[in-house]
Amino acid sequence: MTILTKQARDLWKTDVLVVGSGSAGATAAITAAREGASVALVERYGFMGGTSTMVLDTFYGFYTPGDPPRKVVGGIPDLVVDALMERKVALIRPNTYGAGNGVTYDPEVLKIVWEQLAHEAGVKLLYHTLVVDVIKEADKITGVLAINKREALKIEADVIIDASGDADVAAHAGVPFESAEDGPVQSLTTTFRMLNVDTDVARAVKKDKLHALMAEATASGKYDLPRKEGSVHITPFEGVMATNMTRVAEIDPTDPVQLTSAEIEGRRQAEVYAAFLKDFVPGYEKSVLADLSTQIGVRESRRIFGEYRLTKKDVLAARSFEDAIAQCGAPIEDHHSGGDTIWEYLPEGETYGIPYRCLKPQRVEGLLVVGRCLSADHDAHASVRSMGQCMAMGQAAGASAALSVKSGVTPRNLSVTELRNRLMKLGAVVD
Ligand SMILES: Cc1cc2nc3c(=O)[nH]c(=O)nc-3n(C[C@H](O)[C@H](O)[C@H](O)COP(=O)(O)OP(=O)(O)OC[C@H]3O[C@@H](n4cnc5c(N)ncnc54)[C@H](O)[C@@H]3O)c2cc1C
């Protein structure tokens, strides 16, 4: 990276730099700016939201499974849901696999909502720019190097929040991590929507019936359906059903060569699943395939090693932590390489804490890592990765970064009591 360093132009000096604008990064940037820090947000695509706007349409994790559901995410994430509800493009929808109620929304409008909240908070946003390396002084990260079509840039910050999903910043900075090279990571999925569906008829087809029809289609030999229990769900719009059906397994999402073949395979499968729906499932007779996800959905890539590593045992025991900055009641949902999905549940209605230590990487100062690349083992990750929790982690990192800058300490040394108190004032659920 020496050549890039020499040529790079200084773009910004900012209190807080957030890399990646997915659920975690968007919430981190909005929170830190609302808390008074100067904030820059760098995103490689031309819109905010990451997986929340380019792959999906349902926030899980806001509510615990079971009856009655308990709301366990609050604060800035509520502003996002409220803005969608006010526009009448969101609805509460029970999950058919027991993951609790979801908030199903229009992802196109969510792009606008994220931008408006970021703009109102005063976040400086730079799209179409990829962070490719870091600047360090001894153990402290002081900035990043980024490139776009026009130039190479240096952006300096007191605190950097890695919300890239893939822990790009942490990996460049020398934080230890686990990835597809060390063990299995979850499969990838290209989502799509079906338009022109008779939704009244289609929603009457329950999960078991759909799976029986999939088995029938597979047995006919004409439909190659790798995932045998994929799902479809209603959207806020009449005639539109959304899917989570395709499965591309054994891919390292940080390898562009493997990711290229995954993109092609995901779209190929989408066409086959769409044909299956049209040919076999009541309500889809006149439907058309639309809105393939902007890119294939990546569930898991790098997971960093932080001061603490959340484990499967913590999740299933609904463990409490003194430094919890958020709560999660979502089951372990492992989309492994076979035809089914493995679900493991917490005791009904209970939650576990997400420790602040899981956002604090080993070895590197001045950095917080949030969202799906936090410090967790493979199984714990399969629970804690829901977008509700990614937003809650983002909120915690944003608040921590702003407080750290204000009080002149590193995020590692920030008083966790002070952070938790501030989060509670913002409306977060920490215990
Ligand atoms: C197919 C699929 C289905 C799922 N279903 C659900 C569901 O129904 N409900 C739910 O709650 N969760 C679901 N999840 C999980 C959830 O969507 C993700 O865990 C969550 O969205 C991750 O958010 P994030 O902010 O950590 O990362 P991401 O959303 O991946 O965001 C990372 C952002 O960083 C940007 N970026 C990456 N690298 C760089 C770089 N070097 N420079 C600049 N920008 C960069 C990316 O473009 C992106 O915008 C699903 C996931 C998948 C893949």
PDB file of N, CA and C and ligand atoms in Angstrom, residues 19-25 42-45 49-52 54-56 58-61 129-132 163-166 168 189 191 244 297-299 370-373 385-388 390, ligand 1:
ATOM      1  N   VAL A  19     -17.109   2.774   8.735  1.00  0.00           N
ATOM      2  CA  VAL A  19     -16.896   2.123   7.433  1.00  0.00           C
ATOM      3  C   VAL A  19     -18.011   1.105   7.222  1.00  0.00           C
ATOM      4  N   GLY A  20     -18.840   1.378   6.207  1.00  0.00           N
ATOM      5  CA  GLY A  20     -19.963   0.483   5.909  1.00  0.00           C
ATOM      6  C   GLY A  20     -21.250   1.015   6.491  1.00  0.00           C
ATOM      7  N   SER A  21     -22.299   1.048   5.657  1.00  0.00           N
ATOM      8  CA  SER A  21     -23.555   1.674   6.096  1.00  0.00           C
ATOM      9  C   SER A  21     -24.699   0.673   6.176  1.00  0.00           C
ATOM     10  N   GLY A  22     -24.402  -0.587   6.569  1.00  0.00           N
ATOM     11  CA  GLY A  22     -25.472  -1.556   6.811  1.00  0.00           C
ATOM     12  C   GLY A  22     -26.235  -1.195   8.079  1.00  0.00           C
ATOM     13  N   SER A  23     -27.053  -2.124   8.559  1.00  0.00           N
ATOM     14  CA  SER A  23     -27.853  -1.849   9.769  1.00  0.00           C
ATOM     15  C   SER A  23     -26.958  -1.359  10.903  1.00  0.00           C
ATOM     16  N   ALA A  24     -25.796  -2.003  11.061  1.00  0.00           N
ATOM     17  CA  ALA A  24     -24.899  -1.645  12.166  1.00  0.00           C
ATOM     18  C   ALA A  24     -24.241  -0.282  11.916  1.00  0.00           C
ATOM     19  N   GLY A  25     -23.657  -0.108  10.740  1.00  0.00           N
ATOM     20  CA  GLY A  25     -22.908   1.127  10.453  1.00  0.00           C
ATOM     21  C   GLY A  25     -23.813   2.347  10.360  1.00  0.00           C
ATOM     22  N   VAL A  42     -18.366   6.049   5.213  1.00  0.00           N
ATOM     23  CA  VAL A  42     -17.889   5.681   3.878  1.00  0.00           C
ATOM     24  C   VAL A  42     -18.522   4.356   3.471  1.00  0.00           C
ATOM     25  N   GLU A  43     -19.066   4.326   2.259  1.00  0.00           N
ATOM     26  CA  GLU A  43     -19.813   3.158   1.796  1.00  0.00           C
ATOM     27  C   GLU A  43     -19.419   2.855   0.338  1.00  0.00           C
ATOM     28  N   ARG A  44     -19.208   1.577   0.053  1.00  0.00           N
ATOM     29  CA  ARG A  44     -18.735   1.222  -1.298  1.00  0.00           C
ATOM     30  C   ARG A  44     -19.845   1.288  -2.352  1.00  0.00           C
ATOM     31  N   TYR A  45     -21.114   1.169  -1.943  1.00  0.00           N
ATOM     32  CA  TYR A  45     -22.209   1.247  -2.913  1.00  0.00           C
ATOM     33  C   TYR A  45     -22.823   2.649  -2.905  1.00  0.00           C
ATOM     34  N   GLY A  49     -27.655   1.094   3.901  1.00  0.00           N
ATOM     35  CA  GLY A  49     -28.470  -0.036   4.364  1.00  0.00           C
ATOM     36  C   GLY A  49     -27.811  -1.396   4.255  1.00  0.00           C
ATOM     37  N   GLY A  50     -26.833  -1.546   3.353  1.00  0.00           N
ATOM     38  CA  GLY A  50     -26.190  -2.861   3.202  1.00  0.00           C
ATOM     39  C   GLY A  50     -27.233  -3.938   2.967  1.00  0.00           C
ATOM     40  N   THR A  51     -27.119  -5.037   3.704  1.00  0.00           N
ATOM     41  CA  THR A  51     -28.036  -6.165   3.533  1.00  0.00           C
ATOM     42  C   THR A  51     -29.495  -5.747   3.755  1.00  0.00           C
ATOM     43  N   SER A  52     -29.722  -4.761   4.622  1.00  0.00           N
ATOM     44  CA  SER A  52     -31.112  -4.368   4.934  1.00  0.00           C
ATOM     45  C   SER A  52     -31.834  -3.784   3.735  1.00  0.00           C
ATOM     46  N   MET A  54     -30.361  -4.155   0.298  1.00  0.00           N
ATOM     47  CA  MET A  54     -30.025  -4.787  -0.988  1.00  0.00           C
ATOM     48  C   MET A  54     -30.395  -6.267  -1.044  1.00  0.00           C
ATOM     49  N   VAL A  55     -30.781  -6.851   0.087  1.00  0.00           N
ATOM     50  CA  VAL A  55     -31.094  -8.288   0.098  1.00  0.00           C
ATOM     51  C   VAL A  55     -32.450  -8.571   0.767  1.00  0.00           C
ATOM     52  N   LEU A  56     -32.779  -7.806   1.807  1.00  0.00           N
ATOM     53  CA  LEU A  56     -33.858  -8.222   2.721  1.00  0.00           C
ATOM     54  C   LEU A  56     -34.989  -7.226   2.841  1.00  0.00           C
ATOM     55  N   THR A  58     -37.072  -7.714   6.166  1.00  0.00           N
ATOM     56  CA  THR A  58     -37.671  -7.952   7.494  1.00  0.00           C
ATOM     57  C   THR A  58     -36.625  -7.830   8.597  1.00  0.00           C
ATOM     58  N   PHE A  59     -36.850  -6.895   9.510  1.00  0.00           N
ATOM     59  CA  PHE A  59     -35.985  -6.814  10.692  1.00  0.00           C
ATOM     60  C   PHE A  59     -36.446  -7.861  11.687  1.00  0.00           C
ATOM     61  N   TYR A  60     -35.574  -8.818  12.034  1.00  0.00           N
ATOM     62  CA  TYR A  60     -35.831  -9.693  13.175  1.00  0.00           C
ATOM     63  C   TYR A  60     -34.978  -9.232  14.344  1.00  0.00           C
ATOM     64  N   GLY A  61     -35.356  -9.715  15.526  1.00  0.00           N
ATOM     65  CA  GLY A  61     -34.563  -9.417  16.718  1.00  0.00           C
ATOM     66  C   GLY A  61     -35.142  -8.321  17.580  1.00  0.00           C
ATOM     67  N   THR A 129     -17.074   4.513  -2.530  1.00  0.00           N
ATOM     68  CA  THR A 129     -15.691   4.571  -2.048  1.00  0.00           C
ATOM     69  C   THR A 129     -15.407   3.337  -1.193  1.00  0.00           C
ATOM     70  N   LEU A 130     -14.329   2.666  -1.546  1.00  0.00           N
ATOM     71  CA  LEU A 130     -13.992   1.401  -0.897  1.00  0.00           C
ATOM     72  C   LEU A 130     -12.786   1.592   0.021  1.00  0.00           C
ATOM     73  N   VAL A 131     -12.918   1.215   1.253  1.00  0.00           N
ATOM     74  CA  VAL A 131     -11.785   1.277   2.191  1.00  0.00           C
ATOM     75  C   VAL A 131     -10.891   0.069   1.930  1.00  0.00           C
ATOM     76  N   VAL A 132      -9.596   0.348   1.680  1.00  0.00           N
ATOM     77  CA  VAL A 132      -8.698  -0.739   1.281  1.00  0.00           C
ATOM     78  C   VAL A 132      -7.522  -0.967   2.222  1.00  0.00           C
ATOM     79  N   ALA A 163     -17.876  -1.404  10.364  1.00  0.00           N
ATOM     80  CA  ALA A 163     -19.214  -1.982  10.193  1.00  0.00           C
ATOM     81  C   ALA A 163     -19.311  -2.537   8.774  1.00  0.00           C
ATOM     82  N   SER A 164     -18.184  -3.057   8.282  1.00  0.00           N
ATOM     83  CA  SER A 164     -18.131  -3.513   6.884  1.00  0.00           C
ATOM     84  C   SER A 164     -18.762  -4.890   6.703  1.00  0.00           C
ATOM     85  N   GLY A 165     -19.221  -5.505   7.771  1.00  0.00           N
ATOM     86  CA  GLY A 165     -19.792  -6.856   7.667  1.00  0.00           C
ATOM     87  C   GLY A 165     -18.713  -7.912   7.556  1.00  0.00           C
ATOM     88  N   ASP A 166     -17.661  -7.610   6.818  1.00  0.00           N
ATOM     89  CA  ASP A 166     -16.568  -8.557   6.584  1.00  0.00           C
ATOM     90  C   ASP A 166     -15.336  -8.239   7.440  1.00  0.00           C
ATOM     91  N   ASP A 168     -13.355  -5.770   7.275  1.00  0.00           N
ATOM     92  CA  ASP A 168     -12.248  -5.363   6.392  1.00  0.00           C
ATOM     93  C   ASP A 168     -11.214  -4.519   7.134  1.00  0.00           C
ATOM     94  N   THR A 189     -27.437 -16.511  -0.006  1.00  0.00           N
ATOM     95  CA  THR A 189     -28.766 -16.577  -0.631  1.00  0.00           C
ATOM     96  C   THR A 189     -29.023 -15.347  -1.496  1.00  0.00           C
ATOM     97  N   THR A 191     -31.946 -13.347  -2.824  1.00  0.00           N
ATOM     98  CA  THR A 191     -33.392 -13.232  -2.599  1.00  0.00           C
ATOM     99  C   THR A 191     -34.045 -12.652  -3.851  1.00  0.00           C
ATOM    100  N   ASN A 244     -37.065 -16.329   0.478  1.00  0.00           N
ATOM    101  CA  ASN A 244     -35.737 -16.645   0.999  1.00  0.00           C
ATOM    102  C   ASN A 244     -35.557 -18.130   0.684  1.00  0.00           C
ATOM    103  N   GLY A 297     -26.824 -12.425  -0.837  1.00  0.00           N
ATOM    104  CA  GLY A 297     -26.777 -12.137   0.597  1.00  0.00           C
ATOM    105  C   GLY A 297     -25.713 -12.963   1.286  1.00  0.00           C
ATOM    106  N   VAL A 298     -24.830 -12.282   2.003  1.00  0.00           N
ATOM    107  CA  VAL A 298     -23.746 -12.941   2.759  1.00  0.00           C
ATOM    108  C   VAL A 298     -24.133 -12.957   4.230  1.00  0.00           C
ATOM    109  N   ARG A 299     -24.272 -14.141   4.795  1.00  0.00           N
ATOM    110  CA  ARG A 299     -24.651 -14.240   6.210  1.00  0.00           C
ATOM    111  C   ARG A 299     -23.442 -14.121   7.135  1.00  0.00           C
ATOM    112  N   VAL A 370     -18.512  -3.813  14.725  1.00  0.00           N
ATOM    113  CA  VAL A 370     -19.936  -4.068  15.008  1.00  0.00           C
ATOM    114  C   VAL A 370     -20.619  -4.828  13.879  1.00  0.00           C
ATOM    115  N   GLY A 371     -21.811  -5.325  14.200  1.00  0.00           N
ATOM    116  CA  GLY A 371     -22.618  -6.008  13.191  1.00  0.00           C
ATOM    117  C   GLY A 371     -22.196  -7.449  13.069  1.00  0.00           C
ATOM    118  N   ARG A 372     -22.343  -8.000  11.884  1.00  0.00           N
ATOM    119  CA  ARG A 372     -22.161  -9.445  11.738  1.00  0.00           C
ATOM    120  C   ARG A 372     -20.701  -9.894  11.809  1.00  0.00           C
ATOM    121  N   CYS A 373     -19.769  -8.970  11.978  1.00  0.00           N
ATOM    122  CA  CYS A 373     -18.366  -9.394  12.129  1.00  0.00           C
ATOM    123  C   CYS A 373     -17.890  -9.268  13.576  1.00  0.00           C
ATOM    124  N   ARG A 385     -26.822 -12.250  14.728  1.00  0.00           N
ATOM    125  CA  ARG A 385     -26.636 -11.470  13.503  1.00  0.00           C
ATOM    126  C   ARG A 385     -27.901 -10.784  13.000  1.00  0.00           C
ATOM    127  N   SER A 386     -29.056 -10.990  13.654  1.00  0.00           N
ATOM    128  CA  SER A 386     -30.295 -10.353  13.170  1.00  0.00           C
ATOM    129  C   SER A 386     -30.118  -8.839  13.107  1.00  0.00           C
ATOM    130  N   MET A 387     -30.893  -8.217  12.214  1.00  0.00           N
ATOM    131  CA  MET A 387     -30.691  -6.784  11.985  1.00  0.00           C
ATOM    132  C   MET A 387     -31.052  -5.939  13.212  1.00  0.00           C
ATOM    133  N   GLY A 388     -32.024  -6.396  14.006  1.00  0.00           N
ATOM    134  CA  GLY A 388     -32.332  -5.662  15.239  1.00  0.00           C
ATOM    135  C   GLY A 388     -31.097  -5.556  16.114  1.00  0.00           C
ATOM    136  N   CYS A 390     -27.932  -5.992  15.110  1.00  0.00           N
ATOM    137  CA  CYS A 390     -26.884  -5.212  14.426  1.00  0.00           C
ATOM    138  C   CYS A 390     -27.113  -3.720  14.668  1.00  0.00           C
TER     139      CYS A 390
HETATM  140  C1  LIG B   1     -30.017 -14.124   2.885  1.00  0.00           C
HETATM  141  C2  LIG B   1     -30.043 -13.525   4.254  1.00  0.00           C
HETATM  142  C3  LIG B   1     -31.218 -13.538   4.971  1.00  0.00           C
HETATM  143  C4  LIG B   1     -31.289 -12.965   6.225  1.00  0.00           C
HETATM  144  N1  LIG B   1     -32.492 -12.855   6.832  1.00  0.00           N
HETATM  145  C5  LIG B   1     -32.614 -11.989   7.857  1.00  0.00           C
HETATM  146  C6  LIG B   1     -33.902 -11.536   8.250  1.00  0.00           C
HETATM  147  O1  LIG B   1     -34.921 -11.919   7.677  1.00  0.00           O
HETATM  148  N2  LIG B   1     -33.971 -10.666   9.296  1.00  0.00           N
HETATM  149  C7  LIG B   1     -32.849 -10.222   9.960  1.00  0.00           C
HETATM  150  O2  LIG B   1     -32.967  -9.447  10.909  1.00  0.00           O
HETATM  151  N3  LIG B   1     -31.620 -10.621   9.572  1.00  0.00           N
HETATM  152  C8  LIG B   1     -31.474 -11.445   8.512  1.00  0.00           C
HETATM  153  N4  LIG B   1     -30.233 -11.780   8.051  1.00  0.00           N
HETATM  154  C9  LIG B   1     -29.027 -11.316   8.786  1.00  0.00           C
HETATM  155  C10 LIG B   1     -28.799  -9.816   8.647  1.00  0.00           C
HETATM  156  O3  LIG B   1     -29.366  -9.351   7.473  1.00  0.00           O
HETATM  157  C11 LIG B   1     -27.321  -9.424   8.643  1.00  0.00           C
HETATM  158  O4  LIG B   1     -26.629 -10.107   9.659  1.00  0.00           O
HETATM  159  C12 LIG B   1     -27.187  -7.910   8.871  1.00  0.00           C
HETATM  160  O5  LIG B   1     -27.948  -7.220   7.917  1.00  0.00           O
HETATM  161  C13 LIG B   1     -25.740  -7.503   8.804  1.00  0.00           C
HETATM  162  O6  LIG B   1     -25.652  -6.113   8.963  1.00  0.00           O
HETATM  163  P1  LIG B   1     -24.233  -5.404   9.014  1.00  0.00           P
HETATM  164  O7  LIG B   1     -24.496  -3.938   9.132  1.00  0.00           O
HETATM  165  O8  LIG B   1     -23.366  -6.043  10.015  1.00  0.00           O
HETATM  166  O9  LIG B   1     -23.552  -5.736   7.605  1.00  0.00           O
HETATM  167  P2  LIG B   1     -24.024  -5.463   6.117  1.00  0.00           P
HETATM  168  O10 LIG B   1     -25.468  -5.266   6.017  1.00  0.00           O
HETATM  169  O11 LIG B   1     -23.369  -6.539   5.307  1.00  0.00           O
HETATM  170  O12 LIG B   1     -23.359  -4.065   5.774  1.00  0.00           O
HETATM  171  C14 LIG B   1     -21.999  -3.887   5.501  1.00  0.00           C
HETATM  172  C15 LIG B   1     -21.855  -2.598   4.677  1.00  0.00           C
HETATM  173  O13 LIG B   1     -20.497  -2.292   4.528  1.00  0.00           O
HETATM  174  C16 LIG B   1     -20.216  -1.962   3.158  1.00  0.00           C
HETATM  175  N5  LIG B   1     -18.797  -2.300   2.950  1.00  0.00           N
HETATM  176  C17 LIG B   1     -18.236  -3.538   3.050  1.00  0.00           C
HETATM  177  N6  LIG B   1     -16.897  -3.464   2.884  1.00  0.00           N
HETATM  178  C18 LIG B   1     -16.611  -2.144   2.673  1.00  0.00           C
HETATM  179  C19 LIG B   1     -15.387  -1.437   2.454  1.00  0.00           C
HETATM  180  N7  LIG B   1     -14.198  -2.075   2.453  1.00  0.00           N
HETATM  181  N8  LIG B   1     -15.456  -0.105   2.236  1.00  0.00           N
HETATM  182  C20 LIG B   1     -16.650   0.545   2.260  1.00  0.00           C
HETATM  183  N9  LIG B   1     -17.834  -0.074   2.470  1.00  0.00           N
HETATM  184  C21 LIG B   1     -17.813  -1.395   2.701  1.00  0.00           C
HETATM  185  C22 LIG B   1     -21.188  -2.841   2.401  1.00  0.00           C
HETATM  186  O14 LIG B   1     -21.405  -2.349   1.087  1.00  0.00           O
HETATM  187  C23 LIG B   1     -22.439  -2.745   3.273  1.00  0.00           C
HETATM  188  O15 LIG B   1     -23.230  -1.615   2.984  1.00  0.00           O
HETATM  189  C24 LIG B   1     -30.108 -12.398   6.802  1.00  0.00           C
HETATM  190  C25 LIG B   1     -28.912 -12.398   6.089  1.00  0.00           C
HETATM  191  C26 LIG B   1     -28.872 -12.936   4.816  1.00  0.00           C
HETATM  192  C27 LIG B   1     -27.610 -12.842   4.036  1.00  0.00           C
END
